[in-house]
mmCIF file of C-alpha atoms in Angstrom:
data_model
loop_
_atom_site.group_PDB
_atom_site.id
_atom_site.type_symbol
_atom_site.label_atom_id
_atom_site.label_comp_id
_atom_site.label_asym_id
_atom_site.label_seq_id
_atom_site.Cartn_x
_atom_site.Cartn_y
_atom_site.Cartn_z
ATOM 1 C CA UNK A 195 -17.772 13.681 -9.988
ATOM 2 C CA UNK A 196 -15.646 11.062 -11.722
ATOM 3 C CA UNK A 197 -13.447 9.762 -8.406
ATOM 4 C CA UNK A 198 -10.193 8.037 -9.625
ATOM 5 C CA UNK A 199 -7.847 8.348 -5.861
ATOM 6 C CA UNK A 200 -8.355 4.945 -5.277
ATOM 7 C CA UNK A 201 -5.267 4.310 -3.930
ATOM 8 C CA UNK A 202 -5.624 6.840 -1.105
ATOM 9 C CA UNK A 203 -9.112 5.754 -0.316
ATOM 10 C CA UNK A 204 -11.890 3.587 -1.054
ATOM 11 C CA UNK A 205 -15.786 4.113 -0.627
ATOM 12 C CA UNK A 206 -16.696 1.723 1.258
ATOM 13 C CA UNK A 207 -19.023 -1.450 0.714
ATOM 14 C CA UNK A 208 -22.437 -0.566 1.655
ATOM 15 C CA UNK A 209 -22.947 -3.804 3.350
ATOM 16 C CA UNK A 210 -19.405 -2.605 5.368
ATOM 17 C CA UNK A 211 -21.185 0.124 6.322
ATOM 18 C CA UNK A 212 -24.426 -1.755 7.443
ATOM 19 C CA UNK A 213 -22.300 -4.378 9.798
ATOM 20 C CA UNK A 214 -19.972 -1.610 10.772
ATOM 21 C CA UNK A 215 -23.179 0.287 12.179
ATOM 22 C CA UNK A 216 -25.154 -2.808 13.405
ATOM 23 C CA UNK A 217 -21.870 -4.190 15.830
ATOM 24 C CA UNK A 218 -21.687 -0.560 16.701
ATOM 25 C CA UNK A 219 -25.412 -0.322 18.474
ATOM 26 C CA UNK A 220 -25.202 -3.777 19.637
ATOM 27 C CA UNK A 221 -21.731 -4.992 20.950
ATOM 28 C CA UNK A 222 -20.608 -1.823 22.544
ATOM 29 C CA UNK A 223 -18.506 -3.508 25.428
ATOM 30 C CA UNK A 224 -15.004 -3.755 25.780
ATOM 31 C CA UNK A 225 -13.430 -6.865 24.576
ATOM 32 C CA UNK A 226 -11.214 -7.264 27.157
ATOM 33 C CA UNK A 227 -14.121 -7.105 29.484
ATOM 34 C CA UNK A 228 -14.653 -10.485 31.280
ATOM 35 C CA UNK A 229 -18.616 -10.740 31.591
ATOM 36 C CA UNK A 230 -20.463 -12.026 29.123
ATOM 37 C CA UNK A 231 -20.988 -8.804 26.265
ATOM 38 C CA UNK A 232 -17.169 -8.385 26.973
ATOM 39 C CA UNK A 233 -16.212 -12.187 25.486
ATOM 40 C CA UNK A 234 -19.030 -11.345 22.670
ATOM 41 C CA UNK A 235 -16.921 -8.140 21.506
ATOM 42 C CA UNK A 236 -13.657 -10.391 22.150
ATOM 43 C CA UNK A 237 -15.316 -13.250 19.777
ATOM 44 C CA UNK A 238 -16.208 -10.655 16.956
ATOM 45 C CA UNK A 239 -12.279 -9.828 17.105
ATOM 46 C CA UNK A 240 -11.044 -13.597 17.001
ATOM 47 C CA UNK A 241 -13.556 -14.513 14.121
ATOM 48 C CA UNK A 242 -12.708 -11.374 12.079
ATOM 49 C CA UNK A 243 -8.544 -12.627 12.975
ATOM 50 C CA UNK A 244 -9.925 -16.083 10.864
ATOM 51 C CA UNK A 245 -11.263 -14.307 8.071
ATOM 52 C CA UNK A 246 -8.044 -12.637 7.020
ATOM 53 C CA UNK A 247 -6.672 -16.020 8.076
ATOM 54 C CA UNK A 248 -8.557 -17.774 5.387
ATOM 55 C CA UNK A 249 -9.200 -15.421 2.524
ATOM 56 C CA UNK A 250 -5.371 -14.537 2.972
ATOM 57 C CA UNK A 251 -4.606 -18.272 3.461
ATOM 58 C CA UNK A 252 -2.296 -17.415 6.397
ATOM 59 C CA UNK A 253 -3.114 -19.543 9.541
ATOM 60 C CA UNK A 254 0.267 -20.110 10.583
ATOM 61 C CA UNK A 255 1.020 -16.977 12.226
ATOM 62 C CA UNK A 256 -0.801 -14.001 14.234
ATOM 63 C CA UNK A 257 -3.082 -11.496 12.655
ATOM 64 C CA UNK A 258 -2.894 -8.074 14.396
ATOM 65 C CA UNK A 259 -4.953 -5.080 14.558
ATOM 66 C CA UNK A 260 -3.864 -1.688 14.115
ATOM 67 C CA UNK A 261 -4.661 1.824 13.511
ATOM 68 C CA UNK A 262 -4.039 2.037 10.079
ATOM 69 C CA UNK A 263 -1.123 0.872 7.317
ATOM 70 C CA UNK A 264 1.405 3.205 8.877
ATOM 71 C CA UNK A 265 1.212 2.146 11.961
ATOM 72 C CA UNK A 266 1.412 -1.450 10.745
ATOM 73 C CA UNK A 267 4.340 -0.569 8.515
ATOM 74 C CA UNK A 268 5.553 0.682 11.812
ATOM 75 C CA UNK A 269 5.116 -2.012 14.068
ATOM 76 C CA UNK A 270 6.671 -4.724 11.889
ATOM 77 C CA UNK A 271 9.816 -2.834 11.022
ATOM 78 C CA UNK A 272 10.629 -1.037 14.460
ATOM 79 C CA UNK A 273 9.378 -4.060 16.555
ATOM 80 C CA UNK A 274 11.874 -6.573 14.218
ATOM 81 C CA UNK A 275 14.990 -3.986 14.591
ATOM 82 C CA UNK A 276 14.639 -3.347 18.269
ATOM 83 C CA UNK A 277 13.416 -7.102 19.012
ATOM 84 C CA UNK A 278 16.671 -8.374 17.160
ATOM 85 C CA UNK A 279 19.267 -5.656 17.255
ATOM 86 C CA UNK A 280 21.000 -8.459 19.488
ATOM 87 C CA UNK A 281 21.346 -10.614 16.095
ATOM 88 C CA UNK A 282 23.216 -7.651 13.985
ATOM 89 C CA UNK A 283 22.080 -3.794 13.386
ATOM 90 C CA UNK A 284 22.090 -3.550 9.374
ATOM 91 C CA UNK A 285 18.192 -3.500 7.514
ATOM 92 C CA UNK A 286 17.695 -3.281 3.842
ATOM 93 C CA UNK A 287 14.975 -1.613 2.580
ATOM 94 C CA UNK A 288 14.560 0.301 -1.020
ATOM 95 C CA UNK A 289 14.398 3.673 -2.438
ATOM 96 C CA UNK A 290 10.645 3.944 -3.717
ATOM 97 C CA UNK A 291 9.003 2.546 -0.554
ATOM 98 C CA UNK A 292 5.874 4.278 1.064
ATOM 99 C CA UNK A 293 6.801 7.012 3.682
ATOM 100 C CA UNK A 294 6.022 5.332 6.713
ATOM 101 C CA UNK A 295 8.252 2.785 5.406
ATOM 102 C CA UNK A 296 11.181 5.037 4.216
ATOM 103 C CA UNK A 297 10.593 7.116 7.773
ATOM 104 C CA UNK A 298 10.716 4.025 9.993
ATOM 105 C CA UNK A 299 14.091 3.306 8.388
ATOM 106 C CA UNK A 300 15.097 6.493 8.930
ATOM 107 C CA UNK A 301 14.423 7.404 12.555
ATOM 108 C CA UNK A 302 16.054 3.504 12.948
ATOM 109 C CA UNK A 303 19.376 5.050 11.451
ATOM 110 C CA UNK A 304 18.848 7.978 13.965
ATOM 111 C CA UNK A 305 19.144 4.824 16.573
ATOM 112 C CA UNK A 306 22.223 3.112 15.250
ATOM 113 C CA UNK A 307 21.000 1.068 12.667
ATOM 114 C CA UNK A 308 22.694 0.660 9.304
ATOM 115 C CA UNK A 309 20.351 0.892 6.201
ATOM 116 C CA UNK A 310 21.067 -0.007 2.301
ATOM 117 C CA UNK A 311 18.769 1.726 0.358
ATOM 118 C CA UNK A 312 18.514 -0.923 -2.668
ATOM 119 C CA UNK A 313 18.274 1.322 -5.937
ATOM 120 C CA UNK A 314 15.232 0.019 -8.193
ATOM 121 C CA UNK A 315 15.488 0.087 -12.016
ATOM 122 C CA UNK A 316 14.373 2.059 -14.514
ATOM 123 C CA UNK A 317 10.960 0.753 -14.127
ATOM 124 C CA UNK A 318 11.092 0.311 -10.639
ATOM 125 C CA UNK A 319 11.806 -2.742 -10.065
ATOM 126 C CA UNK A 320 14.619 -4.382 -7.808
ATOM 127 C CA UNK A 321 17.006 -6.124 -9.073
ATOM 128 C CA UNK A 322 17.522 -9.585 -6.995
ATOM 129 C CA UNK A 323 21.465 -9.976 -7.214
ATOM 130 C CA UNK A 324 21.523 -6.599 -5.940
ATOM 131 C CA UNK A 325 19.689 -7.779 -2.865
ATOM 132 C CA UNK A 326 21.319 -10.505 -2.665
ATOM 133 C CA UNK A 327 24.726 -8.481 -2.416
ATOM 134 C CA UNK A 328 23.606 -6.292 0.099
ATOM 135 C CA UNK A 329 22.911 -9.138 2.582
ATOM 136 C CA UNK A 330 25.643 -9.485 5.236
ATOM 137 C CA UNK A 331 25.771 -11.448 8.708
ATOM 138 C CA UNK A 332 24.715 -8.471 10.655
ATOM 139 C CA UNK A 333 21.358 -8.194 8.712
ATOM 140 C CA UNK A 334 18.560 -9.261 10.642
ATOM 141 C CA UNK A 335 15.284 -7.368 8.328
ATOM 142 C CA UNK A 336 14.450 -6.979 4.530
ATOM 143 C CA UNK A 337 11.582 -4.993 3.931
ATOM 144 C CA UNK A 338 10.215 -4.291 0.251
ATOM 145 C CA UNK A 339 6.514 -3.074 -0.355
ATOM 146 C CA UNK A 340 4.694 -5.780 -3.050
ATOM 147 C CA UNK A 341 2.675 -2.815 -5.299
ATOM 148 C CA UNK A 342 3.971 0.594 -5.489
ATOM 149 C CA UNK A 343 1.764 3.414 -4.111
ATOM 150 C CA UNK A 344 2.850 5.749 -6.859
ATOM 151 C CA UNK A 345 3.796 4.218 -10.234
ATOM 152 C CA UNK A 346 2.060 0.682 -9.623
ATOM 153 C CA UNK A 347 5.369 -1.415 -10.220
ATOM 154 C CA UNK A 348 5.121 -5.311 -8.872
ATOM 155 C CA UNK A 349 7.862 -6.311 -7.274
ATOM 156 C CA UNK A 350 9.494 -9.672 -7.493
ATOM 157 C CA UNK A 351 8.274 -10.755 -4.237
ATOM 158 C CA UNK A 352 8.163 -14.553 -4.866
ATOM 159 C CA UNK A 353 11.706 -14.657 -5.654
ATOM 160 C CA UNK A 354 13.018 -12.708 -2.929
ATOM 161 C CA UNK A 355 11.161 -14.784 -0.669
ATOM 162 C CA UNK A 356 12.705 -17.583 -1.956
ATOM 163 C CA UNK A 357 16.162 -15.993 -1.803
ATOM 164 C CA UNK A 358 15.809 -14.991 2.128
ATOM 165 C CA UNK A 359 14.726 -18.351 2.756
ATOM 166 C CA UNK A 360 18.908 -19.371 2.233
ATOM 167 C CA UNK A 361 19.213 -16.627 5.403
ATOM 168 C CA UNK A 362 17.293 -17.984 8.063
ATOM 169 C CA UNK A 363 17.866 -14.924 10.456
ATOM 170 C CA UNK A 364 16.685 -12.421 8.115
ATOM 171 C CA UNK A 365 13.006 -11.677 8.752
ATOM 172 C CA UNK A 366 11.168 -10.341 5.678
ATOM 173 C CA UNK A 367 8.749 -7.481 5.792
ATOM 174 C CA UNK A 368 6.465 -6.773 2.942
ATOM 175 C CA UNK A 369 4.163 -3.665 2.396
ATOM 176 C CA UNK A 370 1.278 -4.813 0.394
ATOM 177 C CA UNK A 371 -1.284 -1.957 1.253
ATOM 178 C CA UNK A 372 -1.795 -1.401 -2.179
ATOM 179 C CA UNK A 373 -1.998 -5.401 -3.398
ATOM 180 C CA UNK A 374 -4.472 -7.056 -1.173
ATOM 181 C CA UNK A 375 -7.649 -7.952 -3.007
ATOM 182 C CA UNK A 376 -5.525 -6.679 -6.198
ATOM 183 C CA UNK A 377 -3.015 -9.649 -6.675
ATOM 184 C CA UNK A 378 -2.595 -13.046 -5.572
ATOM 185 C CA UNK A 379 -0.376 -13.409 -2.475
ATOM 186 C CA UNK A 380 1.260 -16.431 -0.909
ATOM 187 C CA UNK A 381 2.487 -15.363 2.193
ATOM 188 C CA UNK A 382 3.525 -19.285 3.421
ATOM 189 C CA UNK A 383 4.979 -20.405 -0.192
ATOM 190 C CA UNK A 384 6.711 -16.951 -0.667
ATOM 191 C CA UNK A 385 8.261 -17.023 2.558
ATOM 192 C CA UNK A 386 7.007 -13.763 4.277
ATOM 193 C CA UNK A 387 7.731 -13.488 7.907
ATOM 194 C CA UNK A 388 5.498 -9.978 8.051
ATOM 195 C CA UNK A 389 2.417 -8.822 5.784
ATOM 196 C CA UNK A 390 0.626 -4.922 6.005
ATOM 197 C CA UNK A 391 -2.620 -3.931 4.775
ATOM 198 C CA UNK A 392 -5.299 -1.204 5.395
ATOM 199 C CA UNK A 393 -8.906 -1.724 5.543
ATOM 200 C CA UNK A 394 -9.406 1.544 3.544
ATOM 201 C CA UNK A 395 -7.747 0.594 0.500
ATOM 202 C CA UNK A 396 -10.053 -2.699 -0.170
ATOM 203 C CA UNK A 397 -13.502 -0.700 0.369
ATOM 204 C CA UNK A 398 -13.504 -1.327 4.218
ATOM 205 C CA UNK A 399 -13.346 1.226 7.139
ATOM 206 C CA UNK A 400 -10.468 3.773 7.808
ATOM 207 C CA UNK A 401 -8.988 3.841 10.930
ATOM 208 C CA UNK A 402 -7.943 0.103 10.351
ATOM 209 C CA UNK A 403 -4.714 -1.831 9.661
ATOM 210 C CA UNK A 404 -3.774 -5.537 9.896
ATOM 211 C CA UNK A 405 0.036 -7.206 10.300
ATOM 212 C CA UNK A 406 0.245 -10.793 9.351
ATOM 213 C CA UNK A 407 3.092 -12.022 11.971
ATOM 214 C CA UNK A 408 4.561 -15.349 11.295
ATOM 215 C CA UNK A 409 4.923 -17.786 14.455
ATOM 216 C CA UNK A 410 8.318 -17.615 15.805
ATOM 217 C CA UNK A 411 8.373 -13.921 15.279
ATOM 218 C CA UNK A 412 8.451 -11.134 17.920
ATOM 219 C CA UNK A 413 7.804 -7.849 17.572
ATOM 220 C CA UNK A 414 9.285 -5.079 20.362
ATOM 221 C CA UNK A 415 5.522 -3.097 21.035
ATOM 222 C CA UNK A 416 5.547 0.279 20.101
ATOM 223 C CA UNK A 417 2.400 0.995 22.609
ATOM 224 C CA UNK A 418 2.664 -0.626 25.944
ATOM 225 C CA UNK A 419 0.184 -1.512 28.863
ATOM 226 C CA UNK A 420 -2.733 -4.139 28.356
ATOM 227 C CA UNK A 421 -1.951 -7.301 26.478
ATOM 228 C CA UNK A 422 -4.149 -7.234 23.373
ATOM 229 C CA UNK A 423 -3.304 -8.563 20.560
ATOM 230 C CA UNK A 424 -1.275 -11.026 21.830
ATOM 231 C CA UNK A 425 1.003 -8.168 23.639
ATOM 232 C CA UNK A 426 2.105 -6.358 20.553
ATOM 233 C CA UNK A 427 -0.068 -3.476 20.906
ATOM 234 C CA UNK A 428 -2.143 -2.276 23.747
ATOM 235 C CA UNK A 429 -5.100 -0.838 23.681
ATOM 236 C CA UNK A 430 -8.740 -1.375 23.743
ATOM 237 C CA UNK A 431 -9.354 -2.588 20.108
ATOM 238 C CA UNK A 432 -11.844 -1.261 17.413
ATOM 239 C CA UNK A 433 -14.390 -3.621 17.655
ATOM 240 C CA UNK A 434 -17.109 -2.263 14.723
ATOM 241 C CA UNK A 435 -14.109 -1.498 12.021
ATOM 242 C CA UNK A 436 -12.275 -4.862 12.929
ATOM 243 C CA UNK A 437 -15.316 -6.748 12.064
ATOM 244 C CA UNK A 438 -16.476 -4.214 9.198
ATOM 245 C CA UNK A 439 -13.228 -4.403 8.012
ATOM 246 C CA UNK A 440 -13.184 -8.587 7.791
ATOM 247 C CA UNK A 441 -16.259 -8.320 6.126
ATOM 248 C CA UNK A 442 -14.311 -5.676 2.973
ATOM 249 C CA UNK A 443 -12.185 -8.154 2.854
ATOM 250 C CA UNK A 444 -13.862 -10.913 2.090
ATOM 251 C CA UNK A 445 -16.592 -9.017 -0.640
ATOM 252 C CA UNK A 446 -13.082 -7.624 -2.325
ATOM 253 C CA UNK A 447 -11.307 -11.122 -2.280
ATOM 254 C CA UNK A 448 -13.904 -12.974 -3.855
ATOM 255 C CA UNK A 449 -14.112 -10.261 -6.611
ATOM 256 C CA UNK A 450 -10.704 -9.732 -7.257
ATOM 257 C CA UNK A 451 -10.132 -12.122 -10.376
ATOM 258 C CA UNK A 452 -13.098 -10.377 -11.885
ATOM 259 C CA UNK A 453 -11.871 -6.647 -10.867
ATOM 260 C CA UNK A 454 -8.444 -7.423 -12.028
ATOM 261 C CA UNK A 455 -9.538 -8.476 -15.573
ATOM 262 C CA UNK A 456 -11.647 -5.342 -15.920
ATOM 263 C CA UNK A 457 -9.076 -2.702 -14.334
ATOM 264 C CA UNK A 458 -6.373 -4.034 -16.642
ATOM 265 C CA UNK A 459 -8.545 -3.670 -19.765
ATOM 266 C CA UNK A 460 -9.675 0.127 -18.664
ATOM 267 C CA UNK A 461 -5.671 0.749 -18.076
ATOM 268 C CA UNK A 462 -4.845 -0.001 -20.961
ATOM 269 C CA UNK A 463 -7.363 2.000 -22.512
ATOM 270 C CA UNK A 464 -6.356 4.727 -20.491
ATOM 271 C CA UNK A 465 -2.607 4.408 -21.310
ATOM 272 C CA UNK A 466 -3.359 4.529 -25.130
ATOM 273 C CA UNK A 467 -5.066 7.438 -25.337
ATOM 274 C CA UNK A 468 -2.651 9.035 -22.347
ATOM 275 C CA UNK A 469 -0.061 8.386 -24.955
ATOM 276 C CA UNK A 470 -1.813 10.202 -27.363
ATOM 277 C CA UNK A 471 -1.454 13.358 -25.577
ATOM 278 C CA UNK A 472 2.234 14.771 -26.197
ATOM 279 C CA UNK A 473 2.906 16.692 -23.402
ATOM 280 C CA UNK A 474 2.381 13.763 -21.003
ATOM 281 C CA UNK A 475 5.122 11.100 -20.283
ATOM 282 C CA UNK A 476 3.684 7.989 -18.758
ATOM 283 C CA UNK A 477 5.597 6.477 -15.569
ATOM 284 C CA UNK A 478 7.320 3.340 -14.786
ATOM 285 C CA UNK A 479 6.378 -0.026 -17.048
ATOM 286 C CA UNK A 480 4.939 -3.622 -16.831
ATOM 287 C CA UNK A 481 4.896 -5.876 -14.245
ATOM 288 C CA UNK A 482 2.993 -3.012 -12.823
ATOM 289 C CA UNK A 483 -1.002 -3.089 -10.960
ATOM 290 C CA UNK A 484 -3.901 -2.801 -13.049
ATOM 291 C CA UNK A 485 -5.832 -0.196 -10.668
ATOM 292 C CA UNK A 486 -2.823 2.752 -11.279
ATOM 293 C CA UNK A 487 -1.655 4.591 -14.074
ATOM 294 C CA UNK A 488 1.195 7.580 -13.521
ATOM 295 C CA UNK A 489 2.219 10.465 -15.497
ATOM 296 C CA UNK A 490 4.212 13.357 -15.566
ATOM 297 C CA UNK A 491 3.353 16.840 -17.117
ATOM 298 C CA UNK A 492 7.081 17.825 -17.195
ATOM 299 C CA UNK A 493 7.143 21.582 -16.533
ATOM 300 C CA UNK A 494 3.999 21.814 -14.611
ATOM 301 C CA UNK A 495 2.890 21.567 -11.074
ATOM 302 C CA UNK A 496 0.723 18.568 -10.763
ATOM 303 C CA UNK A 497 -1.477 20.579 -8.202
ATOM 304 C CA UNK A 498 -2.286 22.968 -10.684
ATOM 305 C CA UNK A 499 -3.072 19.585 -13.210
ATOM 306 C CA UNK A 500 -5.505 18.440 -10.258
ATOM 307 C CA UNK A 501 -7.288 21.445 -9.583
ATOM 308 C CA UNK A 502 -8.054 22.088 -12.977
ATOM 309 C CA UNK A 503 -9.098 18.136 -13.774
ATOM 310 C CA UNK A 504 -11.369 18.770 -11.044
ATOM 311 C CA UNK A 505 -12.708 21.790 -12.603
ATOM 312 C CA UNK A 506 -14.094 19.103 -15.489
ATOM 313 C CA UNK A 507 -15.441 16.844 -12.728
ATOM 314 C CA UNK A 508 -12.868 14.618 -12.135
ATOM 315 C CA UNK A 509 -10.414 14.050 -9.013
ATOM 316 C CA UNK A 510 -7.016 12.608 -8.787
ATOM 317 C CA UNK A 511 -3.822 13.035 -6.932
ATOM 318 C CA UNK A 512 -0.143 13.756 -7.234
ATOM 319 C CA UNK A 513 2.050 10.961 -4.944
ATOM 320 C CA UNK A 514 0.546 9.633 -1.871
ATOM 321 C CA UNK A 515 -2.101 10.987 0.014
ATOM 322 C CA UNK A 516 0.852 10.946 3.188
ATOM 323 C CA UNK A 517 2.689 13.020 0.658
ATOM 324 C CA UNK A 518 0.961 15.050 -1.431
ATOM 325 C CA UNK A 519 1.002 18.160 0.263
ATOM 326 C CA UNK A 520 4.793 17.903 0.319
ATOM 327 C CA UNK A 521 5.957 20.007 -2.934
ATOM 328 C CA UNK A 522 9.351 18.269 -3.587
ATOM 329 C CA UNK A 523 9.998 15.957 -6.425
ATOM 330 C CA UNK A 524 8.564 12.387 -6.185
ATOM 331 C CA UNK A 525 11.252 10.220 -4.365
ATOM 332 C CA UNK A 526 9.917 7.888 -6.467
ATOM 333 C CA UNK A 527 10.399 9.269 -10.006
ATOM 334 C CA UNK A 528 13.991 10.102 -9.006
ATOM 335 C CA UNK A 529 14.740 6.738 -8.233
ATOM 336 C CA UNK A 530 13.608 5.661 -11.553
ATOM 337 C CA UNK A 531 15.713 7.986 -13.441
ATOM 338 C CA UNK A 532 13.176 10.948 -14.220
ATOM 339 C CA UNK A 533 14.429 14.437 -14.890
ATOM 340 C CA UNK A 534 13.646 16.979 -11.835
ATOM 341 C CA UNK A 535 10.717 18.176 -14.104
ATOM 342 C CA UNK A 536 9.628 14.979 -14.499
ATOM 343 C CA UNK A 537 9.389 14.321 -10.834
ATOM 344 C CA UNK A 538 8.076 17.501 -10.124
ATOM 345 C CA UNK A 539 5.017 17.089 -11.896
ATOM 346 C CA UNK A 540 3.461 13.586 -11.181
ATOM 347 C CA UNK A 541 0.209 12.900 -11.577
ATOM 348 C CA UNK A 542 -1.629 9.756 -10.202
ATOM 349 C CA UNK A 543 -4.517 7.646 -11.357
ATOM 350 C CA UNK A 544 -6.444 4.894 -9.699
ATOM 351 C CA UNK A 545 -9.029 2.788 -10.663
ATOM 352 C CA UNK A 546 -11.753 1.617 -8.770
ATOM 353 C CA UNK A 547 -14.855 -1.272 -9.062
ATOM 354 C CA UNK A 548 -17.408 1.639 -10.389
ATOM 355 C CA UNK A 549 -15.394 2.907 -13.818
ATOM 356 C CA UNK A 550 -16.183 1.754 -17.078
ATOM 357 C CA UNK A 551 -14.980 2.589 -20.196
ATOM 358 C CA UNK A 552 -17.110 5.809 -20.194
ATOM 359 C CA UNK A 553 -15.419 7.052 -17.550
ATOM 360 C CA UNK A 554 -11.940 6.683 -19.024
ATOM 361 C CA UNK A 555 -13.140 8.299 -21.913
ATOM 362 C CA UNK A 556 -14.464 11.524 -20.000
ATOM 363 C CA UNK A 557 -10.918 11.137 -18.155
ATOM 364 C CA UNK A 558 -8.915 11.514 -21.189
ATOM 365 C CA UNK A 559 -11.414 13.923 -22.574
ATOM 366 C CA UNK A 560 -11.046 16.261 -19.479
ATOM 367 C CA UNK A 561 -6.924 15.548 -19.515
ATOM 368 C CA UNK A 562 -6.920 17.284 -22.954
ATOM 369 C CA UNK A 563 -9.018 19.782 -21.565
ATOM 370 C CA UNK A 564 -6.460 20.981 -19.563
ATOM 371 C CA UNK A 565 -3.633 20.061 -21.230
ATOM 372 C CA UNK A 566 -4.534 22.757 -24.344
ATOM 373 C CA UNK A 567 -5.776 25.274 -21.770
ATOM 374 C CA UNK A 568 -1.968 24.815 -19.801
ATOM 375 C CA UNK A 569 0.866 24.360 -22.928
ATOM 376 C CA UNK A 570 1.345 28.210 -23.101
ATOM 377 C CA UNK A 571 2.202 28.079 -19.426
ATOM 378 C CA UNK A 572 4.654 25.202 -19.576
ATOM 379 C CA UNK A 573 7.674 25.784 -17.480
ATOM 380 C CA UNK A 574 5.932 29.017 -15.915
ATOM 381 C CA UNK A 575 4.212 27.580 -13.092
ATOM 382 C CA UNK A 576 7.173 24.558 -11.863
#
């Protein structure tokens, strides 16, 4: 099987897996424990916190652990609003962000909180002097994901950094689940006050999340009652994926110039001979990630696309894993301007370390497959 969902998981590292089982049989007590195997778990968890430190070169802030992305998404954007609703109610967010973003903001709403939904162009990016607009006195969080989950755009998150740093009492939020160990990020120079990522997505453990919090910042805790990490989040922490999860990060870092000159070369390969195929219209357009390519197959239902690519040997996915069982039109696409057909039948590629050309090949081989054995049931099965 040819595996190209890389952006809704990651097999993990073998030598993840090793450490992951090794602090599992051996440092099994609880880290807030005071005896002695209790401050061993607890040091696991402090030198794991330095690792992201480093290979992320944050140190000026707090590195959290969570549950997962979500729940990081969560945390920072619920825990700024409620922490600082004192300072003004009004967030800005956009229109293609990640559910658990795009949920947060709306269950904040359901609170009292005023939203702008920035529109994005049509290649998804935001425009900065839109932004820029939409700032008022009463706005006290900006929150705008770094890599699209869907359609791969970049988004300008140097210069909006930059930009916030004129409005000191705007805390900015970004979502970059899908850019960690993909692109180079500057979380000091480019002025972000909050950073998300999931071990999953960079060949580490599920069950895993991280928040960069920059000193100076409080959060309002979404789960109450010990005081782990640093009394943002109770709760007896993960001790085996933490450090499994320090130890992805650091193998994916250290490959990720290498990794990104080798996913951009198969992408474009794969975007040539995508374009080769008429009845496919390719998504959303440079700055975009090298590890995901998007198309549409306008009048057909992407699940039926992805059942029958699997049929060949090959497995992909429509919008988000979160989403993907939800049969409305991409969110996403409609932002960007795509018909209802368009957005109704999204398909999703991501790369991963283990493809070579070969496999793109046998990808585009098995997409014409299906293609020919579909076009006289365009617009039949939508």
């Amino acid at each position: 099987m040819l595996y190209f969902d890389h952006c809704a998981s990651t097999p993990p590292y073998d030598e993840v897996v090793q450490t992951m089982m090794e602090v599992m049989k051996s440092v099994y007590a609880n880290p807030s424990s005071l005896h002695r195997a209790g401050a061993d778990a607890d040091k696991l968890i402090e030198r794991s916190r330095s690792v992201f430190a480093e290979r992320l070169q944050a140190t000026h802030g707090n590195w959290l652990f969570t549950s997962g992305g979500t729940e990081s998404n969560n945390l920072a954007i619920k825990g700024v609003a409620r922490q600082y609703a004192g300072r003004g109610k009004h967030l800005i967010t956009t229109q293609i962000e990640h559910a658990s973003v795009y949920e947060s903001f709306a269950q904040l709403e359901q609170e009292g909180f005023r939203v702008t939904y920035l529109p994005v162009s049509k290649t998804g990016h935001v425009r900065i002097e839109q932004l820029e607009d939409a700032l008022t006195e009463e706005t006290i969080l900006v929150s705008i994901m770094h890599v699209n989950n869907e359609i791969g755009t970049i988004q300008p998150i140097e210069q909006i950094g930059r930009l916030l740093q004129r409005f000191p009492k705007v805390i900015f939020h970004v979502d970059a689940v899908q850019s960690i160990s993909k692109l180079p990020i500057q979380i000091k120079d480019w002025g972000i006050d909050l950073l998300s990522g999931s071990s999953h997505k960079l060949r580490g453990p599920k069950g895993v999340g991280f928040l960069f919090v920059r000193e100076g910042v409080s959060l309002y805790p979404m789960l109450t009652g010990g005081t782990q990490e640093n009394g943002f989040r109770a709760g007896t922490q993960n001790v085996p994926a933490i450090v499994a999860s320090a130890k992805a990060l650091r193998m994916s870092m250290e490959s990720m110039a290498q990794r990104e000159s080798k996913m951009m070369r198969l992408k474009q390969m794969l975007v040539k001979l995508i374009g080769e195929i008429p009845e496919l219209k390719l998504n959303g357009a440079e700055p975009a990630a090298s590890h995901i390519i998007h198309f549409s197959y306008p009048g057909m239902k992407p699940e039926v696309v992805i059942h029958m690519l699997e049929q060949h040997g090959i497995m992909a996915s429509t919008k988000s894993a979160c989403s993907s069982k939800d049969d409305k039109p991409s969110r996403v696409l409609l932002a960007i301007g795509a018909s209802h057909e368009q957005a109704a039948g999204g398909v999703r590629i991501s790369l991963g370390d283990e493809h070579e050309e070969r496999d793109i090949s046998a990808l585009a081989a098995g997409l014409r497959h299906v293609v020919e054995q579909l076009k006289p049931l365009e617009r039949r099965l939508i």
